mmCIF file of C-alpha atoms in Angstrom:
data_model
loop_
_atom_site.group_PDB
_atom_site.id
_atom_site.type_symbol
_atom_site.label_atom_id
_atom_site.label_comp_id
_atom_site.label_asym_id
_atom_site.label_seq_id
_atom_site.Cartn_x
_atom_site.Cartn_y
_atom_site.Cartn_z
ATOM 1 C CA MET A 1 -3.221 -3.660 -28.629
ATOM 2 C CA THR A 2 -0.622 -5.176 -26.377
ATOM 3 C CA VAL A 3 2.414 -4.101 -24.411
ATOM 4 C CA THR A 4 5.848 -5.655 -24.903
ATOM 5 C CA ILE A 5 8.967 -5.916 -22.793
ATOM 6 C CA ASP A 6 10.700 -3.620 -25.295
ATOM 7 C CA GLN A 7 8.132 -0.914 -24.543
ATOM 8 C CA VAL A 8 8.803 -1.308 -20.824
ATOM 9 C CA ARG A 9 12.543 -0.996 -21.433
ATOM 10 C CA SER A 10 11.967 2.096 -23.579
ATOM 11 C CA ALA A 11 9.903 3.581 -20.750
ATOM 12 C CA ALA A 12 12.724 2.897 -18.297
ATOM 13 C CA ALA A 13 15.154 4.779 -20.546
ATOM 14 C CA ALA A 14 12.727 7.687 -20.946
ATOM 15 C CA LEU A 15 12.071 7.945 -17.197
ATOM 16 C CA ASP A 16 15.685 7.592 -16.102
ATOM 17 C CA GLY A 17 16.579 10.462 -13.797
ATOM 18 C CA SER A 18 13.020 11.800 -13.588
ATOM 19 C CA VAL A 19 11.491 9.213 -11.248
ATOM 20 C CA ALA A 20 12.972 7.642 -8.139
ATOM 21 C CA LEU A 21 14.607 4.228 -8.224
ATOM 22 C CA THR A 22 12.767 3.042 -5.131
ATOM 23 C CA PRO A 23 14.467 0.734 -2.625
ATOM 24 C CA VAL A 24 13.645 -2.816 -1.619
ATOM 25 C CA VAL A 25 13.981 -3.513 2.099
ATOM 26 C CA GLU A 26 13.820 -6.806 3.938
ATOM 27 C CA ALA A 27 11.143 -7.213 6.614
ATOM 28 C CA PRO A 28 12.184 -10.105 8.898
ATOM 29 C CA LYS A 29 9.527 -9.421 11.538
ATOM 30 C CA LEU A 30 6.765 -9.589 8.909
ATOM 31 C CA ALA A 31 8.254 -12.841 7.621
ATOM 32 C CA GLN A 32 8.164 -14.220 11.157
ATOM 33 C CA LEU A 33 4.562 -13.113 11.692
ATOM 34 C CA SER A 34 3.377 -14.604 8.392
ATOM 35 C CA GLY A 35 5.442 -17.796 8.267
ATOM 36 C CA ALA A 36 7.176 -16.813 5.021
ATOM 37 C CA ALA A 37 10.865 -17.633 4.605
ATOM 38 C CA GLN A 38 11.710 -14.046 3.667
ATOM 39 C CA VAL A 39 9.712 -10.905 2.940
ATOM 40 C CA TRP A 40 10.883 -7.848 1.043
ATOM 41 C CA LEU A 41 9.029 -4.583 0.513
ATOM 42 C CA LYS A 42 9.280 -2.666 -2.771
ATOM 43 C CA LEU A 43 8.742 0.881 -1.524
ATOM 44 C CA GLU A 44 6.884 2.785 -4.223
ATOM 45 C CA ASN A 45 5.472 4.946 -1.426
ATOM 46 C CA LEU A 46 8.869 6.693 -1.591
ATOM 47 C CA GLN A 47 8.285 7.762 -5.201
ATOM 48 C CA HIS A 48 8.358 11.551 -5.771
ATOM 49 C CA SER A 49 4.552 11.844 -5.783
ATOM 50 C CA GLY A 50 4.089 9.193 -3.080
ATOM 51 C CA SER A 51 3.119 6.346 -5.419
ATOM 52 C CA PHE A 52 4.093 4.366 -8.521
ATOM 53 C CA LYS A 53 1.602 6.335 -10.619
ATOM 54 C CA ALA A 54 4.216 8.998 -11.382
ATOM 55 C CA ARG A 55 5.987 6.496 -13.651
ATOM 56 C CA GLY A 56 3.155 5.807 -16.074
ATOM 57 C CA ALA A 57 1.958 9.395 -16.008
ATOM 58 C CA LEU A 58 5.353 10.725 -17.090
ATOM 59 C CA ASN A 59 5.776 8.084 -19.788
ATOM 60 C CA ARG A 60 2.444 9.140 -21.306
ATOM 61 C CA ILE A 61 3.132 12.877 -20.953
ATOM 62 C CA LEU A 62 6.498 12.560 -22.701
ATOM 63 C CA ALA A 63 4.657 11.221 -25.764
ATOM 64 C CA LEU A 64 2.635 14.444 -26.202
ATOM 65 C CA ASN A 65 3.502 16.544 -29.226
ATOM 66 C CA THR A 66 4.083 20.285 -29.037
ATOM 67 C CA ALA A 67 0.486 21.214 -29.876
ATOM 68 C CA GLU A 68 -0.914 18.799 -27.296
ATOM 69 C CA ARG A 69 1.390 20.198 -24.617
ATOM 70 C CA GLN A 70 0.124 23.705 -25.323
ATOM 71 C CA VAL A 71 -3.548 22.665 -25.107
ATOM 72 C CA GLY A 72 -3.080 20.724 -21.861
ATOM 73 C CA VAL A 73 -4.222 17.420 -20.424
ATOM 74 C CA ILE A 74 -7.029 16.075 -18.288
ATOM 75 C CA ALA A 75 -7.001 13.016 -16.046
ATOM 76 C CA MET A 76 -9.397 11.124 -13.805
ATOM 77 C CA SER A 77 -8.127 9.743 -10.518
ATOM 78 C CA ALA A 78 -8.816 9.032 -6.850
ATOM 79 C CA GLY A 79 -5.524 10.696 -6.064
ATOM 80 C CA ASN A 80 -2.289 8.963 -7.011
ATOM 81 C CA HIS A 81 -2.580 9.211 -10.806
ATOM 82 C CA ALA A 82 -3.747 12.785 -10.253
ATOM 83 C CA GLN A 83 -0.596 13.649 -8.331
ATOM 84 C CA GLY A 84 1.639 11.928 -10.869
ATOM 85 C CA VAL A 85 0.068 13.855 -13.760
ATOM 86 C CA ALA A 86 0.065 17.149 -11.827
ATOM 87 C CA LEU A 87 3.696 16.748 -10.706
ATOM 88 C CA HIS A 88 5.133 16.128 -14.149
ATOM 89 C CA CYS A 89 2.878 18.593 -15.972
ATOM 90 C CA ALA A 90 4.014 21.299 -13.557
ATOM 91 C CA ARG A 91 7.644 20.349 -14.141
ATOM 92 C CA LEU A 92 7.204 20.454 -17.933
ATOM 93 C CA GLY A 93 4.958 23.529 -18.044
ATOM 94 C CA ILE A 94 1.833 21.730 -19.308
ATOM 95 C CA PRO A 95 -1.655 22.800 -18.090
ATOM 96 C CA ALA A 96 -3.391 19.983 -16.188
ATOM 97 C CA THR A 97 -6.970 19.409 -15.053
ATOM 98 C CA VAL A 98 -7.875 16.458 -12.832
ATOM 99 C CA VAL A 99 -11.372 15.123 -12.132
ATOM 100 C CA MET A 100 -11.551 13.328 -8.785
ATOM 101 C CA PRO A 101 -14.468 11.498 -7.109
ATOM 102 C CA ARG A 102 -15.972 13.222 -4.091
ATOM 103 C CA PHE A 103 -14.740 10.448 -1.761
ATOM 104 C CA THR A 104 -11.088 11.238 -2.552
ATOM 105 C CA PRO A 105 -9.136 11.890 0.685
ATOM 106 C CA LEU A 106 -8.523 15.579 1.307
ATOM 107 C CA THR A 107 -4.761 15.004 1.455
ATOM 108 C CA LYS A 108 -4.708 13.772 -2.145
ATOM 109 C CA VAL A 109 -6.877 16.670 -3.328
ATOM 110 C CA GLN A 110 -4.672 19.239 -1.638
ATOM 111 C CA ARG A 111 -1.428 17.729 -2.903
ATOM 112 C CA THR A 112 -2.762 17.614 -6.458
ATOM 113 C CA GLN A 113 -3.723 21.271 -6.229
ATOM 114 C CA ALA A 114 -0.337 22.114 -4.714
ATOM 115 C CA TYR A 115 1.353 20.862 -7.886
ATOM 116 C CA GLY A 116 -0.670 23.430 -9.824
ATOM 117 C CA ALA A 117 -3.415 21.273 -11.345
ATOM 118 C CA THR A 118 -7.049 22.360 -11.530
ATOM 119 C CA VAL A 119 -9.106 19.866 -9.492
ATOM 120 C CA VAL A 120 -12.777 19.149 -10.220
ATOM 121 C CA LEU A 121 -14.637 16.996 -7.661
ATOM 122 C CA VAL A 122 -17.453 15.086 -9.383
ATOM 123 C CA GLY A 123 -19.191 11.756 -8.824
ATOM 124 C CA GLU A 124 -19.365 9.072 -6.169
ATOM 125 C CA THR A 125 -17.262 6.553 -8.126
ATOM 126 C CA LEU A 126 -14.259 6.547 -10.433
ATOM 127 C CA ALA A 127 -16.572 5.630 -13.320
ATOM 128 C CA GLU A 128 -18.639 8.786 -12.778
ATOM 129 C CA ALA A 129 -15.492 10.905 -12.512
ATOM 130 C CA GLN A 130 -14.159 9.376 -15.719
ATOM 131 C CA GLN A 131 -17.383 10.129 -17.576
ATOM 132 C CA HIS A 132 -17.185 13.784 -16.551
ATOM 133 C CA ALA A 133 -13.501 13.950 -17.503
ATOM 134 C CA HIS A 134 -14.316 12.783 -21.033
ATOM 135 C CA ILE A 135 -17.016 15.453 -21.291
ATOM 136 C CA LEU A 136 -14.547 18.175 -20.273
ATOM 137 C CA ALA A 137 -11.921 16.772 -22.636
ATOM 138 C CA THR A 138 -14.333 17.071 -25.558
ATOM 139 C CA GLU A 139 -15.581 20.519 -24.579
ATOM 140 C CA GLN A 140 -12.122 22.009 -23.989
ATOM 141 C CA GLY A 141 -10.035 20.003 -26.444
ATOM 142 C CA LEU A 142 -7.872 18.513 -23.691
ATOM 143 C CA ILE A 143 -5.799 15.333 -24.033
ATOM 144 C CA PHE A 144 -7.195 12.592 -21.780
ATOM 145 C CA ILE A 145 -4.560 10.632 -19.849
ATOM 146 C CA HIS A 146 -6.059 7.355 -18.682
ATOM 147 C CA PRO A 147 -4.960 6.113 -15.238
ATOM 148 C CA TYR A 148 -4.306 2.542 -16.360
ATOM 149 C CA ASP A 149 -5.738 1.433 -19.716
ATOM 150 C CA ASP A 150 -3.071 2.874 -21.999
ATOM 151 C CA PRO A 151 0.003 1.065 -23.397
ATOM 152 C CA LEU A 152 2.327 3.911 -22.384
ATOM 153 C CA ILE A 153 0.888 3.980 -18.867
ATOM 154 C CA ILE A 154 1.253 0.215 -18.523
ATOM 155 C CA ALA A 155 4.824 0.320 -19.844
ATOM 156 C CA GLY A 156 5.697 3.097 -17.409
ATOM 157 C CA GLN A 157 4.338 1.144 -14.449
ATOM 158 C CA GLY A 158 6.235 -1.891 -15.690
ATOM 159 C CA THR A 159 9.497 -0.159 -14.835
ATOM 160 C CA VAL A 160 8.764 -1.111 -11.198
ATOM 161 C CA GLY A 161 9.144 -4.737 -12.290
ATOM 162 C CA LEU A 162 12.400 -4.098 -14.145
ATOM 163 C CA GLU A 163 13.889 -2.556 -11.014
ATOM 164 C CA LEU A 164 12.599 -5.333 -8.786
ATOM 165 C CA ALA A 165 14.045 -8.053 -11.021
ATOM 166 C CA ARG A 166 17.501 -6.529 -10.484
ATOM 167 C CA GLN A 167 17.016 -5.911 -6.754
ATOM 168 C CA VAL A 168 15.685 -9.355 -5.732
ATOM 169 C CA ILE A 169 16.792 -12.182 -7.995
ATOM 170 C CA ASP A 170 15.423 -15.172 -6.078
ATOM 171 C CA ALA A 171 11.874 -14.206 -5.074
ATOM 172 C CA ASP A 172 9.298 -16.994 -5.153
ATOM 173 C CA ASP A 173 6.305 -14.660 -5.002
ATOM 174 C CA VAL A 174 5.400 -11.072 -5.794
ATOM 175 C CA ILE A 175 2.117 -9.709 -4.406
ATOM 176 C CA ILE A 176 0.748 -6.708 -6.305
ATOM 177 C CA PRO A 177 -2.348 -4.589 -5.565
ATOM 178 C CA ILE A 178 -4.808 -4.399 -8.455
ATOM 179 C CA GLY A 179 -7.379 -1.716 -9.214
ATOM 180 C CA GLY A 180 -7.539 -0.945 -12.914
ATOM 181 C CA GLY A 181 -4.507 -3.186 -13.391
ATOM 182 C CA GLY A 182 -1.861 -0.869 -14.856
ATOM 183 C CA LEU A 183 0.781 -1.705 -12.253
ATOM 184 C CA ALA A 184 -0.055 -5.406 -12.258
ATOM 185 C CA ALA A 185 0.002 -5.693 -16.044
ATOM 186 C CA GLY A 186 3.217 -3.703 -16.455
ATOM 187 C CA MET A 187 5.034 -5.621 -13.736
ATOM 188 C CA ALA A 188 3.807 -8.927 -15.153
ATOM 189 C CA ILE A 189 5.389 -8.124 -18.519
ATOM 190 C CA ALA A 190 8.652 -7.055 -16.890
ATOM 191 C CA LEU A 191 8.900 -9.978 -14.453
ATOM 192 C CA HIS A 192 7.907 -12.551 -17.059
ATOM 193 C CA ASP A 193 11.173 -11.673 -18.782
ATOM 194 C CA ALA A 194 13.214 -12.364 -15.620
ATOM 195 C CA PRO A 195 15.565 -15.408 -15.661
ATOM 196 C CA THR A 196 13.380 -17.110 -13.049
ATOM 197 C CA PRO A 197 9.923 -15.481 -13.128
ATOM 198 C CA PRO A 198 8.278 -15.381 -9.684
ATOM 199 C CA ARG A 199 4.712 -16.456 -9.034
ATOM 200 C CA LEU A 200 2.451 -13.395 -9.287
ATOM 201 C CA THR A 201 -0.517 -12.948 -6.957
ATOM 202 C CA GLY A 202 -2.924 -10.037 -7.154
ATOM 203 C CA VAL A 203 -4.832 -8.478 -4.281
ATOM 204 C CA GLN A 204 -7.989 -6.387 -4.438
ATOM 205 C CA SER A 205 -10.390 -4.774 -2.019
ATOM 206 C CA ALA A 206 -13.260 -7.077 -1.032
ATOM 207 C CA SER A 207 -15.579 -4.217 -2.001
ATOM 208 C CA PHE A 208 -14.222 -4.220 -5.570
ATOM 209 C CA PRO A 209 -13.250 -7.855 -6.354
ATOM 210 C CA THR A 210 -13.390 -7.369 -10.128
ATOM 211 C CA LEU A 211 -10.672 -9.908 -10.988
ATOM 212 C CA VAL A 212 -11.016 -12.332 -8.076
ATOM 213 C CA ARG A 213 -11.475 -15.842 -9.445
ATOM 214 C CA GLN A 214 -13.272 -17.224 -6.406
ATOM 215 C CA PRO A 215 -16.600 -15.575 -5.486
ATOM 216 C CA VAL A 216 -16.409 -13.092 -2.605
ATOM 217 C CA ALA A 217 -19.428 -13.552 -0.352
ATOM 218 C CA ASP A 218 -21.401 -10.527 0.865
ATOM 219 C CA ALA A 219 -19.123 -7.940 -0.738
ATOM 220 C CA PRO A 220 -21.272 -5.181 -2.243
ATOM 221 C CA LEU A 221 -19.419 -2.576 -4.293
ATOM 222 C CA SER A 222 -18.886 0.463 -2.092
ATOM 223 C CA PRO A 223 -16.800 3.615 -2.493
ATOM 224 C CA GLN A 224 -16.196 3.612 1.272
ATOM 225 C CA THR A 225 -13.308 1.150 1.211
ATOM 226 C CA LEU A 226 -10.112 2.195 2.953
ATOM 227 C CA ALA A 227 -8.233 1.179 -0.209
ATOM 228 C CA GLU A 228 -9.663 3.888 -2.465
ATOM 229 C CA GLY A 229 -6.622 3.590 -4.744
ATOM 230 C CA ILE A 230 -7.860 0.178 -5.966
ATOM 231 C CA ALA A 231 -11.587 0.951 -5.757
ATOM 232 C CA VAL A 232 -12.098 0.446 -9.488
ATOM 233 C CA LYS A 233 -15.393 -0.868 -10.789
ATOM 234 C CA TYR A 234 -14.051 -2.383 -14.025
ATOM 235 C CA PRO A 235 -10.536 -3.564 -14.929
ATOM 236 C CA GLY A 236 -8.922 -2.205 -18.072
ATOM 237 C CA SER A 237 -9.573 -3.827 -21.430
ATOM 238 C CA LEU A 238 -5.805 -3.840 -22.026
ATOM 239 C CA THR A 239 -4.755 -4.810 -18.514
ATOM 240 C CA LYS A 240 -7.192 -7.659 -17.853
ATOM 241 C CA PRO A 241 -5.897 -10.060 -20.557
ATOM 242 C CA ILE A 242 -2.312 -9.523 -19.378
ATOM 243 C CA ILE A 243 -3.286 -10.219 -15.764
ATOM 244 C CA ASP A 244 -5.320 -13.267 -16.791
ATOM 245 C CA GLN A 245 -2.313 -14.628 -18.653
ATOM 246 C CA HIS A 246 0.442 -14.004 -16.139
ATOM 247 C CA PHE A 247 -1.091 -14.040 -12.647
ATOM 248 C CA ASP A 248 -1.398 -17.278 -10.734
ATOM 249 C CA ASP A 249 -4.409 -15.976 -8.781
ATOM 250 C CA VAL A 250 -6.128 -12.859 -7.473
ATOM 251 C CA PHE A 251 -7.571 -12.626 -3.952
ATOM 252 C CA ALA A 252 -9.599 -10.055 -2.037
ATOM 253 C CA VAL A 253 -9.005 -8.656 1.445
ATOM 254 C CA ASP A 254 -11.422 -6.679 3.589
ATOM 255 C CA ASP A 255 -10.878 -3.335 5.248
ATOM 256 C CA THR A 256 -10.206 -4.880 8.674
ATOM 257 C CA ALA A 257 -7.231 -6.789 7.253
ATOM 258 C CA ILE A 258 -5.996 -3.712 5.373
ATOM 259 C CA GLU A 259 -6.289 -1.587 8.496
ATOM 260 C CA GLN A 260 -4.234 -4.071 10.495
ATOM 261 C CA ALA A 261 -1.630 -4.200 7.724
ATOM 262 C CA ILE A 262 -1.238 -0.411 7.829
ATOM 263 C CA VAL A 263 -0.584 -0.674 11.582
ATOM 264 C CA TRP A 264 1.953 -3.509 11.133
ATOM 265 C CA LEU A 265 3.859 -1.566 8.482
ATOM 266 C CA MET A 266 4.003 1.476 10.740
ATOM 267 C CA GLU A 267 4.891 -0.370 13.942
ATOM 268 C CA GLU A 268 7.236 -3.039 12.610
ATOM 269 C CA GLN A 269 8.837 -1.273 9.624
ATOM 270 C CA LYS A 270 8.222 2.438 10.320
ATOM 271 C CA ILE A 271 6.658 2.681 6.855
ATOM 272 C CA VAL A 272 3.607 4.782 5.984
ATOM 273 C CA ALA A 273 1.317 3.041 3.487
ATOM 274 C CA GLU A 274 -2.123 3.924 2.191
ATOM 275 C CA GLY A 275 -4.849 1.285 2.016
ATOM 276 C CA ALA A 276 -3.983 0.025 -1.461
ATOM 277 C CA GLY A 277 -0.280 -0.019 -0.577
ATOM 278 C CA ALA A 278 -0.908 -2.126 2.531
ATOM 279 C CA ALA A 279 -3.203 -4.602 0.748
ATOM 280 C CA PRO A 280 -0.337 -6.990 -0.222
ATOM 281 C CA LEU A 281 0.623 -7.368 3.449
ATOM 282 C CA ALA A 282 -3.037 -7.915 4.343
ATOM 283 C CA LEU A 283 -3.122 -10.759 1.820
ATOM 284 C CA LEU A 284 0.153 -12.240 3.086
ATOM 285 C CA MET A 285 -1.293 -12.391 6.596
ATOM 286 C CA THR A 286 -4.766 -13.661 5.701
ATOM 287 C CA GLN A 287 -3.475 -16.236 3.175
ATOM 288 C CA SER A 288 -0.343 -17.184 5.108
ATOM 289 C CA ALA A 289 -0.535 -20.885 4.153
ATOM 290 C CA ARG A 290 -0.142 -19.945 0.483
ATOM 291 C CA PHE A 291 3.170 -18.194 1.167
ATOM 292 C CA ALA A 292 4.531 -20.312 4.027
ATOM 293 C CA GLY A 293 8.233 -21.067 3.670
ATOM 294 C CA ARG A 294 8.520 -19.007 0.479
ATOM 295 C CA LYS A 295 10.375 -15.790 -0.374
ATOM 296 C CA GLY A 296 7.978 -13.007 -1.214
ATOM 297 C CA VAL A 297 7.996 -9.378 -2.303
ATOM 298 C CA LEU A 298 5.163 -7.041 -1.349
ATOM 299 C CA VAL A 299 4.709 -4.025 -3.610
ATOM 300 C CA ILE A 300 3.891 -1.097 -1.319
ATOM 301 C CA SER A 301 2.327 0.892 -4.125
ATOM 302 C CA GLY A 302 1.705 4.188 -2.340
ATOM 303 C CA GLY A 303 1.798 6.120 0.914
ATOM 304 C CA ASN A 304 -0.651 8.960 0.312
ATOM 305 C CA ILE A 305 -2.927 8.426 3.292
ATOM 306 C CA ASP A 306 -4.923 11.154 4.998
ATOM 307 C CA ASN A 307 -3.332 12.127 8.329
ATOM 308 C CA ARG A 308 -6.651 11.964 10.159
ATOM 309 C CA VAL A 309 -7.362 8.484 8.798
ATOM 310 C CA MET A 310 -3.867 7.332 9.741
ATOM 311 C CA ALA A 311 -4.267 8.650 13.290
ATOM 312 C CA SER A 312 -7.603 6.860 13.637
ATOM 313 C CA ILE A 313 -6.159 3.599 12.298
ATOM 314 C CA LEU A 314 -3.230 3.704 14.721
ATOM 315 C CA MET A 315 -5.530 4.353 17.684
ATOM 316 C CA ARG A 316 -7.842 1.530 16.599
ATOM 317 C CA GLY A 317 -4.755 -0.666 16.344
ATOM 318 C CA LEU A 318 -4.002 0.046 19.999
ATOM 319 C CA VAL A 319 -7.563 -0.972 20.864
ATOM 320 C CA ARG A 320 -7.278 -4.165 18.829
ATOM 321 C CA ALA A 321 -4.025 -5.054 20.583
ATOM 322 C CA GLY A 322 -5.559 -4.471 24.025
ATOM 323 C CA ARG A 323 -3.341 -1.467 24.701
ATOM 324 C CA LEU A 324 -6.351 0.845 24.937
ATOM 325 C CA ALA A 325 -9.603 -0.230 26.558
ATOM 326 C CA ARG A 326 -12.857 1.336 27.664
ATOM 327 C CA LEU A 327 -14.138 0.077 31.014
ATOM 328 C CA ARG A 328 -17.556 0.622 32.555
ATOM 329 C CA ILE A 329 -17.484 0.696 36.356
ATOM 330 C CA GLU A 330 -20.527 0.918 38.650
ATOM 331 C CA ILE A 331 -19.963 2.971 41.800
ATOM 332 C CA SER A 332 -22.029 4.362 44.637
ATOM 333 C CA ASP A 333 -22.754 8.057 44.068
ATOM 334 C CA ALA A 334 -20.987 9.043 47.287
ATOM 335 C CA PRO A 335 -17.896 11.089 48.147
ATOM 336 C CA GLY A 336 -14.618 9.276 47.514
ATOM 337 C CA MET A 337 -15.967 6.452 45.307
ATOM 338 C CA LEU A 338 -14.575 7.903 42.096
ATOM 339 C CA ALA A 339 -11.163 8.334 43.723
ATOM 340 C CA ARG A 340 -11.174 4.756 45.062
ATOM 341 C CA ALA A 341 -11.999 3.254 41.651
ATOM 342 C CA THR A 342 -9.423 5.287 39.773
ATOM 343 C CA SER A 343 -6.788 4.612 42.450
ATOM 344 C CA LEU A 344 -7.249 0.864 41.958
ATOM 345 C CA ILE A 345 -6.593 1.265 38.228
ATOM 346 C CA ALA A 346 -3.472 3.316 38.930
ATOM 347 C CA GLU A 347 -2.209 0.794 41.501
ATOM 348 C CA HIS A 348 -2.374 -1.915 38.843
ATOM 349 C CA GLY A 349 -0.401 0.096 36.280
ATOM 350 C CA GLY A 350 -3.250 1.471 34.210
ATOM 351 C CA ASN A 351 -2.986 4.970 32.759
ATOM 352 C CA ILE A 352 -6.371 6.733 32.634
ATOM 353 C CA LEU A 353 -6.800 8.831 29.506
ATOM 354 C CA GLU A 354 -10.485 9.782 29.727
ATOM 355 C CA VAL A 355 -13.256 9.599 32.351
ATOM 356 C CA TYR A 356 -17.009 9.973 31.771
ATOM 357 C CA HIS A 357 -19.063 10.186 34.984
ATOM 358 C CA GLN A 358 -22.670 9.223 34.152
ATOM 359 C CA ARG A 359 -25.486 10.017 36.577
ATOM 360 C CA LEU A 360 -28.449 11.170 34.513
ATOM 361 C CA PHE A 361 -28.550 9.300 31.240
ATOM 362 C CA GLN A 362 -27.963 5.695 32.240
ATOM 363 C CA ASP A 363 -30.390 3.050 33.440
ATOM 364 C CA VAL A 364 -28.918 2.942 36.948
ATOM 365 C CA PRO A 365 -30.375 3.520 40.448
ATOM 366 C CA VAL A 366 -30.575 7.150 41.529
ATOM 367 C CA LYS A 367 -27.907 6.695 44.231
ATOM 368 C CA SER A 368 -25.485 5.039 41.823
ATOM 369 C CA ALA A 369 -23.351 6.211 38.952
ATOM 370 C CA GLU A 370 -21.428 4.683 36.097
ATOM 371 C CA LEU A 371 -17.895 5.498 35.102
ATOM 372 C CA ASP A 372 -16.740 4.994 31.529
ATOM 373 C CA VAL A 373 -12.953 5.022 31.742
ATOM 374 C CA VAL A 374 -10.521 4.842 28.822
ATOM 375 C CA VAL A 375 -7.286 3.261 30.069
ATOM 376 C CA GLU A 376 -3.901 2.582 28.549
ATOM 377 C CA ALA A 377 -2.503 -0.885 29.256
ATOM 378 C CA THR A 378 0.290 -3.164 28.086
ATOM 379 C CA ASP A 379 -2.057 -5.791 26.602
ATOM 380 C CA SER A 380 -5.438 -7.500 27.074
ATOM 381 C CA SER A 381 -4.273 -9.563 30.074
ATOM 382 C CA HIS A 382 -3.271 -6.335 31.813
ATOM 383 C CA VAL A 383 -6.795 -4.995 31.247
ATOM 384 C CA GLU A 384 -8.288 -8.178 32.698
ATOM 385 C CA ALA A 385 -6.081 -7.795 35.782
ATOM 386 C CA MET A 386 -7.451 -4.283 36.357
ATOM 387 C CA LEU A 387 -11.026 -5.520 35.947
ATOM 388 C CA GLY A 388 -10.365 -8.307 38.450
ATOM 389 C CA ALA A 389 -9.031 -5.853 41.013
ATOM 390 C CA LEU A 390 -12.058 -3.597 40.615
ATOM 391 C CA ARG A 391 -14.511 -6.469 41.029
ATOM 392 C CA GLN A 392 -12.667 -7.808 44.057
ATOM 393 C CA ALA A 393 -12.977 -4.370 45.670
ATOM 394 C CA GLY A 394 -16.748 -4.419 45.135
ATOM 395 C CA PHE A 395 -16.996 -2.412 41.934
ATOM 396 C CA PRO A 396 -18.965 -4.214 39.193
ATOM 397 C CA ALA A 397 -16.869 -3.609 36.073
ATOM 398 C CA ARG A 398 -16.735 -4.799 32.483
ATOM 399 C CA ARG A 399 -14.901 -4.086 29.299
ATOM 400 C CA LEU A 400 -16.940 -2.363 26.616
ATOM 401 C CA GLY A 401 -16.898 -3.403 22.949
ATOM 402 C CA SER A 402 -13.643 -3.206 20.998
ATOM 403 C CA MET A 403 -12.299 -4.148 17.598
ATOM 404 C CA ALA A 404 -12.234 -7.845 16.844
ATOM 405 C CA SER A 405 -8.897 -9.499 16.213
ATOM 406 C CA LEU A 406 -7.781 -10.097 12.648
ATOM 407 C CA PRO A 407 -8.976 -13.564 11.546
ATOM 408 C CA GLU A 408 -6.413 -16.344 11.288
#
């Protein structure tokens, strides 16, 4: 089986008016940071369900006959396909069951349930969830809707490429996240038909480098990746040959790079992206030489990130940038010493957020104490200035461990 450009065009006609035509925005600051000539972002995180998955899901659902619609459907997903299926089944009055791995972020589970789908949490991987979904499909006579390895799903995702070809006509590169490969395969078919096809580059999580052509050292498969949307153990049998044919290369990025990319998108573009959606920017930054001086489009595939995870990532971003730091200060356990140390920090423009006064549980002399102070600063040099002032005043002080900078 294969998927043709005519099938993608048919999907676009079928989906017209039922899915969002998502915008493309230019990101000059990201181009400056990466060395690219221009950077655009295709914002599929603004899709109705928060990701591109709503496109393929609807295209497949529209192909159900009357009897199949009455019986209902079942899907397997880590969240975005689940929400796409649940959204459109609710709109069309079709019963939907979704099997999700246990590691699925709570936000995605709750949103899927809010659309009216029955959610079953089973398994530690997508493969285990899929196996259980097939069992339920057989037992209950439900129609299984695959998240990526289905011609109608691929054609539906390919409508992203049709839109992009009209929105940006002179792109040199398009970077696309790849899990099972439905989006990548569909967009490849659509963009291959463009007057001047761009170079296609795929990006995967370093924990799941299933299509990466260069070996990824020390990257055991793990469901704990931040990019759970592309944490797929095996690519699709339909999608892989299309990707092999049309993609120039596929690279992997680790969670540190993805985390930094989420922060950049939020700070520089005011855009919320989940791990998989931020992976193209992570690749642009870590493989900047590949894209230097070229015009590139990053497909921000989804924005369904757990609020707690997002808050943690943003705070860790402040630490990485030197805007939050934890200092350990040794003081004499005498009246006024705590006030003197904290006054020095304030005099040098530091804002103290937390103070831990340790007397009993540290390896320090009985007449001494240690302060662990979390301070807000403008950058790392500001932190060093505060440390210098403390040491000059007779307070031994050091900066405690923080996140390493993103590699060049």
